[in-house]
PDB file of C-alpha atoms in Angstrom:
ATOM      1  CA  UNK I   1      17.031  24.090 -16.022  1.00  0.00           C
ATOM      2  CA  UNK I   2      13.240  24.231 -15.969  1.00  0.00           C
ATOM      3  CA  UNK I   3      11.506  22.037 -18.247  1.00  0.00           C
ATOM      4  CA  UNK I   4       8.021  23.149 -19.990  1.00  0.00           C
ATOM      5  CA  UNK I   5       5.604  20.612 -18.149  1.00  0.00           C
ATOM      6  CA  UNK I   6       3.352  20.900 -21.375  1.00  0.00           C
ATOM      7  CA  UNK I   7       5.280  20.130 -24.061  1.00  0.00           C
ATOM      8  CA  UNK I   8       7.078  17.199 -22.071  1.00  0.00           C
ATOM      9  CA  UNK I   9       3.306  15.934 -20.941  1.00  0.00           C
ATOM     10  CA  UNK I  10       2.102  16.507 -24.602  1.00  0.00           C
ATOM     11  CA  UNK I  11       5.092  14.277 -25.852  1.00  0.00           C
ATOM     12  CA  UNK I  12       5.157  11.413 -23.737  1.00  0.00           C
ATOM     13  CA  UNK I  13       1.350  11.513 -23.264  1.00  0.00           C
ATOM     14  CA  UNK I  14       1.515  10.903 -27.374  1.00  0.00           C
ATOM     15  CA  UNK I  15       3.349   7.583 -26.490  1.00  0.00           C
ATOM     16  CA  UNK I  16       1.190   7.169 -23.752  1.00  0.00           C
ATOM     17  CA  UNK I  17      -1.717   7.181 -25.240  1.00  0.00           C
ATOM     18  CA  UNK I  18      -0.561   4.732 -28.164  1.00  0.00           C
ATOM     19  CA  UNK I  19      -0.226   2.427 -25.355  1.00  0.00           C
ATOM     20  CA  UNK I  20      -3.747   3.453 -24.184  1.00  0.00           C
ATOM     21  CA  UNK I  21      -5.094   2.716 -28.118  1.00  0.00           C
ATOM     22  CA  UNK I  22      -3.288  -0.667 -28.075  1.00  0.00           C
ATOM     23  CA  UNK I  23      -4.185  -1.959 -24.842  1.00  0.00           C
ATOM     24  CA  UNK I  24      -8.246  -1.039 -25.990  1.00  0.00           C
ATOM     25  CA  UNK I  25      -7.906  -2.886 -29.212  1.00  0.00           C
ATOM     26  CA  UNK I  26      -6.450  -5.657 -27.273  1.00  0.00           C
ATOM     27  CA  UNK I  27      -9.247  -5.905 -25.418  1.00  0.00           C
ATOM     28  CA  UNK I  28     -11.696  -6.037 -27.720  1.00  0.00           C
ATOM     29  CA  UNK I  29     -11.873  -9.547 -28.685  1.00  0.00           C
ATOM     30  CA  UNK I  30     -12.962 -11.813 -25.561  1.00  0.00           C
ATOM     31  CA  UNK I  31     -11.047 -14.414 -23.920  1.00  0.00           C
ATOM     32  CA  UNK I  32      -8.492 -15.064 -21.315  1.00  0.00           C
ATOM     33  CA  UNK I  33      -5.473 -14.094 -23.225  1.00  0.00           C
ATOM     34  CA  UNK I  34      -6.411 -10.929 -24.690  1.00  0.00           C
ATOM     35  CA  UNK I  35      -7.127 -10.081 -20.574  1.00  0.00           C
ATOM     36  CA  UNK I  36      -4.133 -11.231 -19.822  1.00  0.00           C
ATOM     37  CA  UNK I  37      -2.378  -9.427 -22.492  1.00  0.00           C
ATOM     38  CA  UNK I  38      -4.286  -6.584 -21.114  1.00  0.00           C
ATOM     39  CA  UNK I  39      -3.397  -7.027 -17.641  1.00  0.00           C
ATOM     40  CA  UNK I  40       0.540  -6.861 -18.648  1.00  0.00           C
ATOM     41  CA  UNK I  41       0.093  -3.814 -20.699  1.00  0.00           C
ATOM     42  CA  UNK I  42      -1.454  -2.109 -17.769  1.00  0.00           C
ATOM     43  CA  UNK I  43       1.381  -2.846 -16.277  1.00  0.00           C
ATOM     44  CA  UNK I  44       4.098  -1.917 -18.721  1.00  0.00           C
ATOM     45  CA  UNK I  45       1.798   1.497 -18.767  1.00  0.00           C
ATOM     46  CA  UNK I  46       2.512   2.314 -14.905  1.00  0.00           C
ATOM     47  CA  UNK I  47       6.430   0.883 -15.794  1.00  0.00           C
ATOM     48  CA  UNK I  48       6.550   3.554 -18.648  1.00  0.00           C
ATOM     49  CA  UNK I  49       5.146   6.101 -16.742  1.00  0.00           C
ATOM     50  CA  UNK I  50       7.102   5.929 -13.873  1.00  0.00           C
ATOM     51  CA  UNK I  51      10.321   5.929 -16.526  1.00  0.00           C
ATOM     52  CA  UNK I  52       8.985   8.811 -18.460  1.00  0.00           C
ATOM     53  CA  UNK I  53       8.138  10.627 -14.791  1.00  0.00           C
ATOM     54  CA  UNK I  54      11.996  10.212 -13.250  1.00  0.00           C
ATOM     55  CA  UNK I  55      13.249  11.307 -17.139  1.00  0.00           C
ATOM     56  CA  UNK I  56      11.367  14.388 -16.836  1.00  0.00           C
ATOM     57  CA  UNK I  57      12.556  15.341 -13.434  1.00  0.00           C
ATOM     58  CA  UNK I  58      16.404  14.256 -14.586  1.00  0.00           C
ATOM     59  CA  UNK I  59      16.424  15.767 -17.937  1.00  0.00           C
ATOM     60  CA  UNK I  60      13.694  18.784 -17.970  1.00  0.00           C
ATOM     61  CA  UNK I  61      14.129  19.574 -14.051  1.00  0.00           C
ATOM     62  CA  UNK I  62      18.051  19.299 -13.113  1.00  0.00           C
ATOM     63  CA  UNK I  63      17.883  15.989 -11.640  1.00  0.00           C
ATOM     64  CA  UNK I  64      15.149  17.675  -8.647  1.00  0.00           C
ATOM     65  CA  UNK I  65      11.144  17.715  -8.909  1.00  0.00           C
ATOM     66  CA  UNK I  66       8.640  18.446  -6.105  1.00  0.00           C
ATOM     67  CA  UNK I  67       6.024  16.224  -5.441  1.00  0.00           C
ATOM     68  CA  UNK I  68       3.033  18.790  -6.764  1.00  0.00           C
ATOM     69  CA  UNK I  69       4.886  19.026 -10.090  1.00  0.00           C
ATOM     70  CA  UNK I  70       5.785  15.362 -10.328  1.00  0.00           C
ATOM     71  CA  UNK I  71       1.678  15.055  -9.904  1.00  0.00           C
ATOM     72  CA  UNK I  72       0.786  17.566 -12.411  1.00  0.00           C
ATOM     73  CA  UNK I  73       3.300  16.093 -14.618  1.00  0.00           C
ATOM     74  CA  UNK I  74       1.974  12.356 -14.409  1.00  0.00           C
ATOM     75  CA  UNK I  75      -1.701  14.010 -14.492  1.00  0.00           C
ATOM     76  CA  UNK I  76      -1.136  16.041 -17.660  1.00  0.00           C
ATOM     77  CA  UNK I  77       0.676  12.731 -19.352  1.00  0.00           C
ATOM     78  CA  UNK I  78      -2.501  10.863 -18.587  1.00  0.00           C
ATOM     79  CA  UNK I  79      -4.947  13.816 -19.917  1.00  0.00           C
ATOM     80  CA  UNK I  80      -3.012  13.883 -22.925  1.00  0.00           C
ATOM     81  CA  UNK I  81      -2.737   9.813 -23.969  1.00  0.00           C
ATOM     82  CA  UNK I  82      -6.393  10.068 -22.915  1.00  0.00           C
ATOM     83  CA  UNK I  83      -7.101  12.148 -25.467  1.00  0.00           C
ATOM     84  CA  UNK I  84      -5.282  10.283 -28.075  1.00  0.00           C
ATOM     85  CA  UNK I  85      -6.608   6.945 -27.239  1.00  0.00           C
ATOM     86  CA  UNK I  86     -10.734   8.577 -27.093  1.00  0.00           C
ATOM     87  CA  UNK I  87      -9.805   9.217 -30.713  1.00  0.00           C
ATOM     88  CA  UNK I  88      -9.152   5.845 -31.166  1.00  0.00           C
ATOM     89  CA  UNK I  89     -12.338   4.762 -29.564  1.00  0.00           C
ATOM     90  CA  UNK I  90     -14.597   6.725 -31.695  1.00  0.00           C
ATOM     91  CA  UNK I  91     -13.035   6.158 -34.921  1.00  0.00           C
ATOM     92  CA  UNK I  92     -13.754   2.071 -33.794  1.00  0.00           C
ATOM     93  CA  UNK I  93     -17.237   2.745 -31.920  1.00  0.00           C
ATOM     94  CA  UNK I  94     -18.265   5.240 -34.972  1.00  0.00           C
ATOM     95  CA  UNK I  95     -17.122   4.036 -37.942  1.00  0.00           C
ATOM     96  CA  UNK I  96     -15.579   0.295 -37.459  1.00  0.00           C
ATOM     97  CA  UNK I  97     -17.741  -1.465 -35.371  1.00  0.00           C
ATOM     98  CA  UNK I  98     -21.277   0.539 -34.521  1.00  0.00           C
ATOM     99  CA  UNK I  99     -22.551  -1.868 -32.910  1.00  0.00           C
ATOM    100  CA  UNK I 100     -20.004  -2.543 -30.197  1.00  0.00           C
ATOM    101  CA  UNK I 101     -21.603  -0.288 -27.587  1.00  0.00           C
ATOM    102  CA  UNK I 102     -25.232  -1.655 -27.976  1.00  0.00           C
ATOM    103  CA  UNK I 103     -23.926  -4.995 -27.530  1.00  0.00           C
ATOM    104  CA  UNK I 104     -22.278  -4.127 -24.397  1.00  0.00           C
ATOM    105  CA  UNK I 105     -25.171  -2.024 -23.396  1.00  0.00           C
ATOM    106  CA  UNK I 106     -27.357  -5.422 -24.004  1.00  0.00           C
ATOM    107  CA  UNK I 107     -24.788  -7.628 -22.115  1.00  0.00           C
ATOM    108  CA  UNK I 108     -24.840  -5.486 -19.166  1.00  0.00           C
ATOM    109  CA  UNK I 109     -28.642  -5.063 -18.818  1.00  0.00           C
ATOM    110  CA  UNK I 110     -28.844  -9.219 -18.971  1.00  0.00           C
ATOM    111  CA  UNK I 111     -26.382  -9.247 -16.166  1.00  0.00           C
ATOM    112  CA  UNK I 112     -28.492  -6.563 -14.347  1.00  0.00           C
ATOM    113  CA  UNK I 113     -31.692  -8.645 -15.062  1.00  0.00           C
ATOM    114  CA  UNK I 114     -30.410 -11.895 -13.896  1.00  0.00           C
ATOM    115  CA  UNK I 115     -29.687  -9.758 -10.382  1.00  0.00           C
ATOM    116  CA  UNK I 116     -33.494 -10.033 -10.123  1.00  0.00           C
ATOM    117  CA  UNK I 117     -32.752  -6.047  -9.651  1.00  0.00           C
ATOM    118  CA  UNK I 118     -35.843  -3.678 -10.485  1.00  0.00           C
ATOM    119  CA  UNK I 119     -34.924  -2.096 -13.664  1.00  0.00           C
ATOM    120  CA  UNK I 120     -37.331   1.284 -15.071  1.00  0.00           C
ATOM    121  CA  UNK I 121     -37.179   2.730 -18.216  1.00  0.00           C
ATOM    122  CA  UNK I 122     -35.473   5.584 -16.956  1.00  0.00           C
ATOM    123  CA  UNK I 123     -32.599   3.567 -15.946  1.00  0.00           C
ATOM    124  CA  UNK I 124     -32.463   2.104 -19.335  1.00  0.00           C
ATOM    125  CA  UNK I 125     -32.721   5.534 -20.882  1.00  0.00           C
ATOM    126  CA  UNK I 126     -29.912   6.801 -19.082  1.00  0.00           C
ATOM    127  CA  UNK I 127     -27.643   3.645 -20.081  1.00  0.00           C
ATOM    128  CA  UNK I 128     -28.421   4.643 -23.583  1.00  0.00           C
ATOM    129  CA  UNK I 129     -27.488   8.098 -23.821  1.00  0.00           C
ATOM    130  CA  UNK I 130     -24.231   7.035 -21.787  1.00  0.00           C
ATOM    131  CA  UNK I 131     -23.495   4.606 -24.502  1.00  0.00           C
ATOM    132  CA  UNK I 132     -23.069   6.307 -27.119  1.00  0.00           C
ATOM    133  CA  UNK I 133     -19.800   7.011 -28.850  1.00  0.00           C
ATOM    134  CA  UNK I 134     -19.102  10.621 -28.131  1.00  0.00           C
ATOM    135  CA  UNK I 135     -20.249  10.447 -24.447  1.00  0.00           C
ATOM    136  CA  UNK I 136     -18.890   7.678 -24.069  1.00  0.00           C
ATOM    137  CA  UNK I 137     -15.550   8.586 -25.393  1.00  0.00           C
ATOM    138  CA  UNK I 138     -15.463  11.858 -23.605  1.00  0.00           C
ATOM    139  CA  UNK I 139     -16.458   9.697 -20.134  1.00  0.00           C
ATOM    140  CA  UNK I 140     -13.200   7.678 -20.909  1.00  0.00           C
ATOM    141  CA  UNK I 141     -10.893  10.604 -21.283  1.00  0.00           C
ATOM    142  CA  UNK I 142     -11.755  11.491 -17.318  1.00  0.00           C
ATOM    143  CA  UNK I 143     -11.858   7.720 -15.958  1.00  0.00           C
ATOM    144  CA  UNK I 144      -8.446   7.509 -17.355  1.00  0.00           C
ATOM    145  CA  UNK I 145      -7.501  11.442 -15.782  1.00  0.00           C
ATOM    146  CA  UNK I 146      -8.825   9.955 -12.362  1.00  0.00           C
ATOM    147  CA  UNK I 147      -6.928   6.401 -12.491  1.00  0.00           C
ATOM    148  CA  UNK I 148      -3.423   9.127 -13.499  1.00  0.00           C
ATOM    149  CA  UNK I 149      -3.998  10.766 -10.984  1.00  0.00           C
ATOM    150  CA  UNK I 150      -4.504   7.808  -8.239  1.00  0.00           C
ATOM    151  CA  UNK I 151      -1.596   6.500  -9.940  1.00  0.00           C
ATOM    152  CA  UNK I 152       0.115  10.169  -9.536  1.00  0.00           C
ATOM    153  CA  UNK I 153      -0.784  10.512  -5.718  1.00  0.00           C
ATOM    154  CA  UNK I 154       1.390   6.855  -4.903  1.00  0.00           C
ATOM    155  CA  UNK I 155       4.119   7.407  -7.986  1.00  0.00           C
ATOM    156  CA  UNK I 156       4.972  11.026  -6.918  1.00  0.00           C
ATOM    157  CA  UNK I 157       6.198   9.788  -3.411  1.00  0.00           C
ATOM    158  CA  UNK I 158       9.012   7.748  -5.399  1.00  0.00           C
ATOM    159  CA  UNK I 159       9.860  10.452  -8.119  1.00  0.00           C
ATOM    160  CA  UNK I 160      10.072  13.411  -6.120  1.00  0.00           C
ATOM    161  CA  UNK I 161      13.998  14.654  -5.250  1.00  0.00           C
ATOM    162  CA  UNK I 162      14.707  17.859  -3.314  1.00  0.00           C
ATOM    163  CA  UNK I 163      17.456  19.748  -3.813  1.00  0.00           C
ATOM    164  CA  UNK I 164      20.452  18.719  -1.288  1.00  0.00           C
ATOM    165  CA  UNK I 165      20.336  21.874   1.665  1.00  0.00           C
ATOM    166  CA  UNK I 166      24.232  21.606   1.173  1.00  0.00           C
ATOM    167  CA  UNK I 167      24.023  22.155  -2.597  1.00  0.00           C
ATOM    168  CA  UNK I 168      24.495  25.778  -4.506  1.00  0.00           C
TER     169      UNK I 168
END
């Protein structure tokens, strides 16, 4: 029984990235519960995907993954909820709230500033193209690839199952 790593990927990486879009909109507002809230959604997303990674292997794989596939598999779920939840960003950096990203942009630059650290108008041109919503977005999808797949290099070790050498 070999299960299509795609279309398993595609479908939990839609559920996934739900997650993804709720834990951003969370974490819109400021204060210390909506980071809190954060925090345990972060958590309940490496919970989930460790659930949706040893369902895979037991239902799509006979009960046995390797450790590559297990990776590809928590790699591709991540690619795929990244995807869904950059949608959600741009819809909300685009069309809901424009001015989100500037005011982030502004907020970092005062932190930067009050570092007494030299600051050209290069620098500042750079931060600019960086935040807007598209590149942005599309910077998002591979932060989030890159944290799956740190996740996938530990979480692999514990959803991997070989075959028994006794077995048929």
């Amino acid at each position: 029984m070999q299960g299509n790593i795609f279309k398993s990927s595609m479908i939990y990486g839609l559920m996934m990235g739900i997650l993804f879009s709720v834990n951003f909109i969370i974490s819109i507002p400021q204060g210390a519960i909506f980071r809190i809230v954060s925090f345990f959604i972060t958590i309940v997303i490496v919970i989930v995907m460790y659930r949706y990674s040893v369902k895979y292997r037991d239902n799509e794989c006979g009960g046995y993954i390797t450790y590559g596939k297990s990776f590809s598999f928590i790699v591709l779920t991540f690619f795929f909820a990244s995807i869904i939840s950059a949608i959600v960003k741009f819809v909300y950096f685009q069309f809901i709230n424009p001015e989100y990203l500037s005011n982030v942009l502004q907020q970092s630059m005062k932190v930067v500033e009050s570092m007494n650290l030299p600051l050209d108008d290069e620098y500042y041109t750079q931060m600019e193209k960086m935040m807007k919503p598209s590149v942005y977005t599309l910077q998002s999808i591979w932060v989030n690839v890159l944290l799956g797949a740190l996740l996938a290099l530990v979480m692999s070790a514990f959803v991997k199952k070989d075959k028994d050498i006794f077995e048929e």
